[in-house]
Tab-separated table of C-alpha atoms in Angstrom:
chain	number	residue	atom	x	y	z
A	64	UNK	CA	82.280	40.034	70.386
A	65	UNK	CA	81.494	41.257	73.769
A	66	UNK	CA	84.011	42.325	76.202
A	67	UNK	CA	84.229	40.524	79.193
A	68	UNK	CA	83.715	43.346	81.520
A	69	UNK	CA	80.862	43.698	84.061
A	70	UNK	CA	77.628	44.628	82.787
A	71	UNK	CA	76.065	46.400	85.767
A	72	UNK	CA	78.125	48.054	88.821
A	73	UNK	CA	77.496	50.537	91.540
A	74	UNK	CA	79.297	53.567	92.026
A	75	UNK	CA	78.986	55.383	95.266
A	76	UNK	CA	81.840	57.779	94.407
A	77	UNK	CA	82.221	60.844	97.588
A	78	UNK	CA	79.570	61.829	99.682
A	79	UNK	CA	75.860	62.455	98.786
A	80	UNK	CA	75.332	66.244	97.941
A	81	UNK	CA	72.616	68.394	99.362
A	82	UNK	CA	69.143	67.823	98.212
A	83	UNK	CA	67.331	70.626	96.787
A	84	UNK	CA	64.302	69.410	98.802
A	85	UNK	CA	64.291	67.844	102.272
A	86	UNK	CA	64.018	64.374	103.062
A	87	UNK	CA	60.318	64.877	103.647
A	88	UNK	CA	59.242	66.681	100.558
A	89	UNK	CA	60.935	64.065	98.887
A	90	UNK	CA	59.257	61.381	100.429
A	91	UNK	CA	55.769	63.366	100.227
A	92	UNK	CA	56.460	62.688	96.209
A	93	UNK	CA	57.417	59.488	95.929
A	94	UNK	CA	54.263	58.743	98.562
A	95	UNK	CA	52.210	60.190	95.814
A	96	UNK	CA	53.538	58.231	93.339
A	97	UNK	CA	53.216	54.962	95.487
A	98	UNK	CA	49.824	55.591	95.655
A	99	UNK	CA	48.936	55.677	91.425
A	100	UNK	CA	51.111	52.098	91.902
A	101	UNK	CA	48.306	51.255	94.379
A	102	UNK	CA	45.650	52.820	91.901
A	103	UNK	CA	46.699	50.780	88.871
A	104	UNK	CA	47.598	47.920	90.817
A	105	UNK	CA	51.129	48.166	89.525
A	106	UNK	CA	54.228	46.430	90.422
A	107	UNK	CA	56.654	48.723	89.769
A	108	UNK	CA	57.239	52.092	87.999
A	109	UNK	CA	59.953	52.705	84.755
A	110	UNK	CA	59.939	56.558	84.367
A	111	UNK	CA	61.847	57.698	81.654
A	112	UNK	CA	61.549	61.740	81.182
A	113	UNK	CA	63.844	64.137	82.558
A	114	UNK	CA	61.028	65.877	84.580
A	115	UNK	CA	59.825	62.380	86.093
A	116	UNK	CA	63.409	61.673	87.206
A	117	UNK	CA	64.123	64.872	88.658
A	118	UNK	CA	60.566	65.291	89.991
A	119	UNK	CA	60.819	61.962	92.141
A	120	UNK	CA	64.761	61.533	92.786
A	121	UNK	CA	66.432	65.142	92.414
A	122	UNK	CA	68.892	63.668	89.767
A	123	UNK	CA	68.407	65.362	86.008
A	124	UNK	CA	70.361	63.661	83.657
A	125	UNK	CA	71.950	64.514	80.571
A	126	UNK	CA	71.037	62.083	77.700
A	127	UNK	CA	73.762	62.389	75.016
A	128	UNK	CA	71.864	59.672	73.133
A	129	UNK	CA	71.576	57.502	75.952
A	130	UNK	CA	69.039	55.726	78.248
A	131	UNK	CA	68.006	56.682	81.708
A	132	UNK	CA	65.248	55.426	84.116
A	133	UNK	CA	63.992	55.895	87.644
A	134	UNK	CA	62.535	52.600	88.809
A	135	UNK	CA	60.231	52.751	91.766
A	136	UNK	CA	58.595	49.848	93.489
A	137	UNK	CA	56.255	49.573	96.872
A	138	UNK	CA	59.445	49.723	98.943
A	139	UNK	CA	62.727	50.713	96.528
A	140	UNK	CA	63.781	53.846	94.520
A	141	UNK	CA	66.700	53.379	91.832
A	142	UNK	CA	68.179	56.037	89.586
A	143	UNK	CA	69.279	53.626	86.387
A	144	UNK	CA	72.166	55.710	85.034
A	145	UNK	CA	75.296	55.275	82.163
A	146	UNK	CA	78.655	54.974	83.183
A	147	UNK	CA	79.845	58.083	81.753
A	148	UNK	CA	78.198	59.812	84.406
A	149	UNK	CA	80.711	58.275	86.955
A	150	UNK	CA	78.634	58.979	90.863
A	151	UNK	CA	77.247	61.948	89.989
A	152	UNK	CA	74.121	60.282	89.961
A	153	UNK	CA	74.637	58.484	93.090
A	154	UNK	CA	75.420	61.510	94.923
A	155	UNK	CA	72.167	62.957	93.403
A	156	UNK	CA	69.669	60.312	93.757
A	157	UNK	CA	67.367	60.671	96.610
A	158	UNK	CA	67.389	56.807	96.084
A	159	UNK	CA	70.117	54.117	95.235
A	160	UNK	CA	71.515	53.769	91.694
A	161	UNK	CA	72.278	51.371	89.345
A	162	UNK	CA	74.975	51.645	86.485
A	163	UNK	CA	74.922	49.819	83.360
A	164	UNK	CA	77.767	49.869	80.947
A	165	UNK	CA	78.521	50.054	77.423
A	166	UNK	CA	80.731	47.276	77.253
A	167	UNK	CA	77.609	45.148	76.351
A	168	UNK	CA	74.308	45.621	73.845
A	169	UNK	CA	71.030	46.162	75.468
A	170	UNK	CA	72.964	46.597	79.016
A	171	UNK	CA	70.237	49.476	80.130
A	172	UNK	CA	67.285	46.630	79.668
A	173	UNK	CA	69.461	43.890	81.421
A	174	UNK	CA	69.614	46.683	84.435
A	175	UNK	CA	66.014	47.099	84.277
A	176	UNK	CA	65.234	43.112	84.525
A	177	UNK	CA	67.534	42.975	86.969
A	178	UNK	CA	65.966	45.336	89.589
A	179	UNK	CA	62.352	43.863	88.565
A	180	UNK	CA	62.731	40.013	87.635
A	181	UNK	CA	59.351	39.315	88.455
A	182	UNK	CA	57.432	42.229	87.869
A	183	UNK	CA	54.008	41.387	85.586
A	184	UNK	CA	52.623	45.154	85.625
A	185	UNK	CA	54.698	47.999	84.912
A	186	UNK	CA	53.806	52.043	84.436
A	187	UNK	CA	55.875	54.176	82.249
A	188	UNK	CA	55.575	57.025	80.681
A	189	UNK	CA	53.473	56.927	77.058
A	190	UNK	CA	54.079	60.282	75.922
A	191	UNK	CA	57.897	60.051	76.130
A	192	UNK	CA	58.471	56.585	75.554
A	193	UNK	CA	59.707	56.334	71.970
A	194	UNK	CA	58.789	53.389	69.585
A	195	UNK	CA	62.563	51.729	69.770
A	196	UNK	CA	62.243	52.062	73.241
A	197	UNK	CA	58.721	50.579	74.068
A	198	UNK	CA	59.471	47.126	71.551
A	199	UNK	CA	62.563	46.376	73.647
A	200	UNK	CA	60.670	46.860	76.764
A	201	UNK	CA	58.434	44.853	75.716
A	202	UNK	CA	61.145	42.162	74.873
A	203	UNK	CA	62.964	42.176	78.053
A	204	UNK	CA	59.969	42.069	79.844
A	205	UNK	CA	57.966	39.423	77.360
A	206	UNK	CA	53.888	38.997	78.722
A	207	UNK	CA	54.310	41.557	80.707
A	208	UNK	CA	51.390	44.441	80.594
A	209	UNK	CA	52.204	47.856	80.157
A	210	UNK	CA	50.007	51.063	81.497
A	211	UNK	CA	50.252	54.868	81.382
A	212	UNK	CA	51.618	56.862	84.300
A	213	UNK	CA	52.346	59.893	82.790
A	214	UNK	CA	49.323	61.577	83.355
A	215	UNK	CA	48.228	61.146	86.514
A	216	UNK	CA	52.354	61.916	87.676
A	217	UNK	CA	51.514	65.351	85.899
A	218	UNK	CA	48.640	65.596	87.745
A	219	UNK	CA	50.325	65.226	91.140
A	220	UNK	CA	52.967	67.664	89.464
A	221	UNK	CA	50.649	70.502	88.987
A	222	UNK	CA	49.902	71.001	92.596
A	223	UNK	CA	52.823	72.175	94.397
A	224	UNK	CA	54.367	72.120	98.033
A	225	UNK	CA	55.346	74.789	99.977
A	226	UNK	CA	58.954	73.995	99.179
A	227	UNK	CA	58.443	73.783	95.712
A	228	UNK	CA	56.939	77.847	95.701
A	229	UNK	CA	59.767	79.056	97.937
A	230	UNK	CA	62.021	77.519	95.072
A	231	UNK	CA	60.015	79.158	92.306
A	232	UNK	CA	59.538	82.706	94.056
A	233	UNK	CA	63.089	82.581	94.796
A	234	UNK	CA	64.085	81.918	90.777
A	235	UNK	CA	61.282	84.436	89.644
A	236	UNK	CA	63.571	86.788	91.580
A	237	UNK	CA	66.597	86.044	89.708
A	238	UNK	CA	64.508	86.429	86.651
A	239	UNK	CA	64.206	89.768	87.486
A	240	UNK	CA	67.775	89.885	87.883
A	241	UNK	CA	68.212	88.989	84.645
A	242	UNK	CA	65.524	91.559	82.979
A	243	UNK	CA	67.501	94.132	84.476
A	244	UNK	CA	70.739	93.061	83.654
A	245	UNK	CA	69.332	92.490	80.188
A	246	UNK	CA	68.141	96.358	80.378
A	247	UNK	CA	71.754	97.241	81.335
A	248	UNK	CA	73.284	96.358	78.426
A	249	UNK	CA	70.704	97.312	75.657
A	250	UNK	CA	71.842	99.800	73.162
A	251	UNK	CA	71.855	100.546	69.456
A	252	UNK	CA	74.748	98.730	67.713
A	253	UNK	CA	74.466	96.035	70.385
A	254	UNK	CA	73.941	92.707	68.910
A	255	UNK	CA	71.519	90.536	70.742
A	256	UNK	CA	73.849	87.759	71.519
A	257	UNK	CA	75.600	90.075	73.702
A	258	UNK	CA	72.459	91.348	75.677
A	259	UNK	CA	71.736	87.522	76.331
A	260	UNK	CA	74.862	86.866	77.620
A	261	UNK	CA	75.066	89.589	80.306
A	262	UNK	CA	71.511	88.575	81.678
A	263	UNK	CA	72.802	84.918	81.676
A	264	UNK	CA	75.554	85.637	83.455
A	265	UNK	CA	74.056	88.168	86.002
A	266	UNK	CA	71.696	85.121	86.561
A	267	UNK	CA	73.911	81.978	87.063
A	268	UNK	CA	76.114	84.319	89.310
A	269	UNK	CA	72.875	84.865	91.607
A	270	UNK	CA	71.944	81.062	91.424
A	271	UNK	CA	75.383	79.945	92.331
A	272	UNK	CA	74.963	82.832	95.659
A	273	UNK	CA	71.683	81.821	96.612
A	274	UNK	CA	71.781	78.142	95.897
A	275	UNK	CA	75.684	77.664	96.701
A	276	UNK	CA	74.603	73.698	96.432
A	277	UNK	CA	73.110	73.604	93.440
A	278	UNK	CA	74.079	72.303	90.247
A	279	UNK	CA	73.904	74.960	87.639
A	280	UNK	CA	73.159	74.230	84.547
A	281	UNK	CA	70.438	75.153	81.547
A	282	UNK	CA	69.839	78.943	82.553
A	283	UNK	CA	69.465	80.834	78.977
A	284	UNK	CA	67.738	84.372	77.832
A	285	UNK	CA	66.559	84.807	74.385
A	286	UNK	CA	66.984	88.658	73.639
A	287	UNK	CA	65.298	89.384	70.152
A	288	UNK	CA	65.226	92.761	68.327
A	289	UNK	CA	62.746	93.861	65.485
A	290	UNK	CA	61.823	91.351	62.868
A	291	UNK	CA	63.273	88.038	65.406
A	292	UNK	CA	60.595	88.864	67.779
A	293	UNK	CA	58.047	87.325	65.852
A	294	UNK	CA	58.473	83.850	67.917
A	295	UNK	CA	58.357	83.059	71.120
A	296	UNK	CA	61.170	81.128	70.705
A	297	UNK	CA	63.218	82.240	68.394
A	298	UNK	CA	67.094	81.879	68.598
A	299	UNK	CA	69.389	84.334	69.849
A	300	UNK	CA	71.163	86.038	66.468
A	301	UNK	CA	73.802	88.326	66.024
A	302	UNK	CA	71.685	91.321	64.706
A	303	UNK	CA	72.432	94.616	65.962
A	304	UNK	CA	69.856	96.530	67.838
A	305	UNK	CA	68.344	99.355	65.557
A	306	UNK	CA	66.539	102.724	66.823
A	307	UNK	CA	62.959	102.143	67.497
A	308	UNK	CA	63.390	98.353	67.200
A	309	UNK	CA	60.793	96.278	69.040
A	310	UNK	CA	62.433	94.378	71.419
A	311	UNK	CA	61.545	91.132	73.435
A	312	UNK	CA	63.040	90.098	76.518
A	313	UNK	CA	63.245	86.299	77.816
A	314	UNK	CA	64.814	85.105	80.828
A	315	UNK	CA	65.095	81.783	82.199
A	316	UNK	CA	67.282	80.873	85.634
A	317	UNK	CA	66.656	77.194	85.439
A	318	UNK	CA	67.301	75.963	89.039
A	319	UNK	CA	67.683	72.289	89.630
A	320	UNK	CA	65.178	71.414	86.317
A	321	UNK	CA	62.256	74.234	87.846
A	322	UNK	CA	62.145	76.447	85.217
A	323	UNK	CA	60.718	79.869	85.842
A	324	UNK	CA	60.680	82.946	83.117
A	325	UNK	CA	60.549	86.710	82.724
A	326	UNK	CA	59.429	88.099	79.310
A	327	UNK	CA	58.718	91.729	78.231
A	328	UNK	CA	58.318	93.718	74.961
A	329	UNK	CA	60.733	96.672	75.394
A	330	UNK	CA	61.706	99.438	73.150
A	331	UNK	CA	65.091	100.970	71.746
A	332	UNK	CA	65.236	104.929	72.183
A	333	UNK	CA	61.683	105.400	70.947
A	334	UNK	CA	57.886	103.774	70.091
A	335	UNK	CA	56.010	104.660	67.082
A	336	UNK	CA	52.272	105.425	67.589
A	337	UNK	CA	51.242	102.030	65.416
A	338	UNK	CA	53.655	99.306	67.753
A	339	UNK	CA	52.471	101.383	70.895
A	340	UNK	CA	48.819	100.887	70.109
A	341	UNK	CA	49.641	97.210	69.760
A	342	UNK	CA	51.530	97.413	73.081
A	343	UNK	CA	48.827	98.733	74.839
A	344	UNK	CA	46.256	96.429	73.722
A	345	UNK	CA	48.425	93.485	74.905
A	346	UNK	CA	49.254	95.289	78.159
A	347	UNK	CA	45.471	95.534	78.738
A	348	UNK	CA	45.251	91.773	77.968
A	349	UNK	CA	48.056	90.955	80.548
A	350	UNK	CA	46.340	92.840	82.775
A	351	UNK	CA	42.707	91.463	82.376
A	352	UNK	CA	44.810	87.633	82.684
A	353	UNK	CA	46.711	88.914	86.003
A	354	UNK	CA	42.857	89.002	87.705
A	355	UNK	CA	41.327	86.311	86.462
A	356	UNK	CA	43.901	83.710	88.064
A	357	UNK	CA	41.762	82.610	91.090
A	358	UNK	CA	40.653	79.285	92.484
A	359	UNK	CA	38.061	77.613	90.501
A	360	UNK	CA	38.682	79.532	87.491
A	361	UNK	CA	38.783	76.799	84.175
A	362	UNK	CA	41.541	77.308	81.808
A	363	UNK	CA	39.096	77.199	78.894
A	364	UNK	CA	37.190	79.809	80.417
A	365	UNK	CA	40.288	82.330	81.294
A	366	UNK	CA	41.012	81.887	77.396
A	367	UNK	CA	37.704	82.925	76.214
A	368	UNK	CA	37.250	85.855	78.630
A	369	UNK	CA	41.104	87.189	77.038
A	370	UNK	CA	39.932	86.278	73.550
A	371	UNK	CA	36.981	88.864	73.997
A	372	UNK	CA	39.016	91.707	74.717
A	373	UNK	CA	41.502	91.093	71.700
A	374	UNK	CA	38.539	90.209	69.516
A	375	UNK	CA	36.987	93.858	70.548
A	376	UNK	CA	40.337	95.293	69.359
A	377	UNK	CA	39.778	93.725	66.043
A	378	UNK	CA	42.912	91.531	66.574
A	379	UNK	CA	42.308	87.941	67.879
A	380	UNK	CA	43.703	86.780	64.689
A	381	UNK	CA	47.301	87.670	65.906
A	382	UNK	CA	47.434	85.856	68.485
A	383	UNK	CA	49.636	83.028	68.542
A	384	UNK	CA	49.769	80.336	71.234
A	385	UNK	CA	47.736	79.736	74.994
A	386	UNK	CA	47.579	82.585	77.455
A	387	UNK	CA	49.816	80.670	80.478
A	388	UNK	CA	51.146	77.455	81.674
A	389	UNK	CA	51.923	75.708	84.934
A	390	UNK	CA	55.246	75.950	86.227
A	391	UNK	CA	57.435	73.824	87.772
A	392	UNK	CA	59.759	70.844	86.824
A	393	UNK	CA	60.050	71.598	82.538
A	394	UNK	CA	62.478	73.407	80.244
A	395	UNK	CA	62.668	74.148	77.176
A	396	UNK	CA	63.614	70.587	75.514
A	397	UNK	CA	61.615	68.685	78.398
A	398	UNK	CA	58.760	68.783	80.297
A	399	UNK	CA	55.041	70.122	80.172
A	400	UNK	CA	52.313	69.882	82.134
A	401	UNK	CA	49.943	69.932	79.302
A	402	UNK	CA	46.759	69.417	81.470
A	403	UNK	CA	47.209	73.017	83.166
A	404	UNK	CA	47.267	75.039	79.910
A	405	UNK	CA	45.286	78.317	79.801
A	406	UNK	CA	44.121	77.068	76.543
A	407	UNK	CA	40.352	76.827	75.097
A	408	UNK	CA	40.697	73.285	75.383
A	409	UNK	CA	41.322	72.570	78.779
A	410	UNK	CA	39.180	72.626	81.533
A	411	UNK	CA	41.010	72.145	84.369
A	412	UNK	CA	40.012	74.453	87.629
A	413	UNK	CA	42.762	76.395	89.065
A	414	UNK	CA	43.395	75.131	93.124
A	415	UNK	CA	45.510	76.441	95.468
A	416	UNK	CA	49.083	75.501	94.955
A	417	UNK	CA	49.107	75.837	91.506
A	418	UNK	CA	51.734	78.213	89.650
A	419	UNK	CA	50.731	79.550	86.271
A	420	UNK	CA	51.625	82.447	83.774
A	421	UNK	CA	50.162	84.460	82.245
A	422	UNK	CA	51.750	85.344	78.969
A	423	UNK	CA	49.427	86.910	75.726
A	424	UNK	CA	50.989	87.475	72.849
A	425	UNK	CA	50.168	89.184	69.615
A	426	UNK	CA	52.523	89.153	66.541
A	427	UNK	CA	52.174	91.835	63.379
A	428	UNK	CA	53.924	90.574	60.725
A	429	UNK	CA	56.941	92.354	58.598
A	430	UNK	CA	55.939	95.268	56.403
A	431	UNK	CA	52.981	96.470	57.985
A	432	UNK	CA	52.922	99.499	60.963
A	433	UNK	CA	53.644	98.144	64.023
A	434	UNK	CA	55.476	95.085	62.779
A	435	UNK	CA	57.167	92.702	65.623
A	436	UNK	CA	55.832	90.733	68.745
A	437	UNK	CA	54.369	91.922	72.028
A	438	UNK	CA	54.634	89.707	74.827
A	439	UNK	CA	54.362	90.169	78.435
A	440	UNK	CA	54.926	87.252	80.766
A	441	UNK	CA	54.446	87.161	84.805
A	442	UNK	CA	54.277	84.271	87.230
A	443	UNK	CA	51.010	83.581	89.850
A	444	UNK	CA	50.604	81.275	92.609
A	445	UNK	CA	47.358	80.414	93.020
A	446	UNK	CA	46.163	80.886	96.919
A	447	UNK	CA	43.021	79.997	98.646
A	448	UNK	CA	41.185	83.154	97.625
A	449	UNK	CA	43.222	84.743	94.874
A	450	UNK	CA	46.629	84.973	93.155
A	451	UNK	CA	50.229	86.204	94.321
A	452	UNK	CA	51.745	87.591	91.193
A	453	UNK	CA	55.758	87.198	91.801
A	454	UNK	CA	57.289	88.812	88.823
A	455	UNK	CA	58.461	91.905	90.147
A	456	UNK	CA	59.832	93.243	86.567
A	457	UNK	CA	58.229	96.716	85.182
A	458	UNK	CA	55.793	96.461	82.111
A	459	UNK	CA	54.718	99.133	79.496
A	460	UNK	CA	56.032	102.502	77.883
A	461	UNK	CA	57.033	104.277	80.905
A	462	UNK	CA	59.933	101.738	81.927
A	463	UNK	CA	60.409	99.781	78.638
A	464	UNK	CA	61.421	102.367	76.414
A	465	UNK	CA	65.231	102.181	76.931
A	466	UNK	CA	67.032	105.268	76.131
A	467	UNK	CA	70.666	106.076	76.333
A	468	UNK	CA	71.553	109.819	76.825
């Protein structure tokens, strides 16, 4: 039996906080967004993902096995947010919000009809919209006709505003931070959960200084040593650092959802002469991506050129994922913007305002010389007649062999 409580109540608890963008930037995206309602002849939008949400409203929710939405119409924005979350997503919202309570079944639908009661043509997302999810959308909003918005939001994602790259330059500087706080505490008999947790620290600490308004949340570093390098993203563990171990180094400050990262293969006390061949051909790999980032470069075309060079070395067969990625609003449990892959099978042209990595990666597996992974990692902003690399972190054998003594 339901309780008789309300279903749906407002909650504008305090004062709105500081935006991470200004009024303007804000409105510049959710501008862009009218216009693919215009484009579709839609009457409203449902987005659903955390990077939509954030992307258009500044408000990144926490699921915890519940529904969110940002509903956005020709002339209203509205956060659609649980009641556990008290205002916190009121204060957040560049927008109003709407809560919806569990007091009730199928009270996150019921908040939906009730901000679009007549709406006939409605975007959401299709590659986060989960099965459950899309039938009872389609029940609370019975003949209505569903279409895609996911991909062309990404595509206004991918180019980004001058606000946006001050953001990102500013957290590939704290990634730095991190890298070197990570090199601070590296030493043999260290475990590796203890190296990530002084470069997480060292880089919340300089979030919370440079962003004293900012919520701060989701920053990690995966530190791996020898045979837990082998992935990308492997797990921090609690194995101990051992001479000569390969190491990899993997710091994320997540600011406000904009993720940004530093990775680099390091070394304890010493390199054999098998992992520093490997080391070098990867370096010479980074360094061959680190040019080719210029406008009207293809992503397809960036891969091939890099697969030459590892394919001369007699080791193409090691590598194991795409050369870069855009940047921007994603983490690691959200967000992508698939489309701006360095990847053989994607063709988009680089343009100015884009901000991609590039990251190669070869792995040797366990048992033979040279065993571990090499990765390198920086991050480029694409200008009108180049590339602005803004990872300021050291690469290669003369500054990533750590010694002690």
């Amino acid at each position: 039996m339901a309780l008789d409580m309300e279903r749906l109540k407002r909650i504008p608890n305090g004062d709105r906080v500081r935006g991470t963008f200004s009024e303007g930037e804000m409105q510049r995206r959710q501008s862009g967004l009218r216009r693919i309602l215009v484009e579709l002849d839609l009457d409203a939008v449902i987005l659903t993902s955390y990077h939509a949400i954030d992307y258009y409203s500044d408000f990144l929710y926490t699921r915890f096995g519940r529904r969110y939405a940002l509903v956005v119409t020709p002339d209203s924005v509205t956060s659609v947010s649980a009641n556990i979350d008290g205002g916190q997503p009121w204060r957040r919202t560049v927008g109003d919000n709407l809560v919806y309570t569990d007091w009730q079944r199928d009270n996150y639908f019921h908040a939906l009809q009730t901000l679009l009661p007549k709406a006939r043509r409605l975007g959401i997302e299709f590659d986060h919209v989960d099965l459950d999810t899309r039938r009872l959308l389609g029940e609370a909003f019975a003949g209505a006709t569903f279409l895609d918005v996911a991909a062309p939001s990404m595509r206004q994602r991918m180019i980004k505003s001058d606000e946006e790259i001050a953001l990102i330059t500013e957290s590939a500087r704290i990634g730095d931070v991190g890298g070197a706080a990570c090199v601070e505490a590296i030493t043999v008999g260290v475990p590796e959960h203890e190296v990530a947790l002084h470069a997480t620290g060292a880089m919340v600490r300089e979030i919370a200084r440079a962003f004293p308004h900012a919520e701060l949340m989701d920053t990690w570093t995966w530190f791996q040593s020898g045979i837990n390098t082998d992935g990308a993203h492997n797990p921090v563990t609690s194995r101990r650092i051992e001479r000569g171990d390969i190491l990899s180094l993997n710091c994320f400050p997540m600011i406000a959802g904009y993720y940004t990262a530093l990775e680099r293969t390091l070394f304890a006390e010493e390199v054999s002469d098998a992992h520093l061949r490997y080391w070098e051909i990867n370096l010479e790999v980074y360094r061959a991506g680190l040019n080719l980032i210029r406008p009207g470069a293809r992503c397809c075309d960036i891969a091939s050129t890099l697969n030459a060079i590892y394919a001369g070395h007699g080791v193409l067969d090691k590598r194991t994922f795409g050369y870069g990625h855009s940047f921007g609003v994603l983490c690691h449990y959200y967000g992508r913007e698939a489309g701006l892959e360095l990847r053989e099978d994607i063709e988009t042209a680089l343009e100015p305002g884009m901000v991609v990595s590039i990251e190669p990666m070869i792995m040797i597996p366990e048992g033979q010389p040279g065993a571990g992974g090499y990765r390198e990692h920086d991050i480029l902003v694409v200008t009108a007649d180049g590339a602005r690399n803004i990872t300021g972190f050291p690469t290669g054998p003369d500054a990533n062999v750590i010694r002690r003594g």
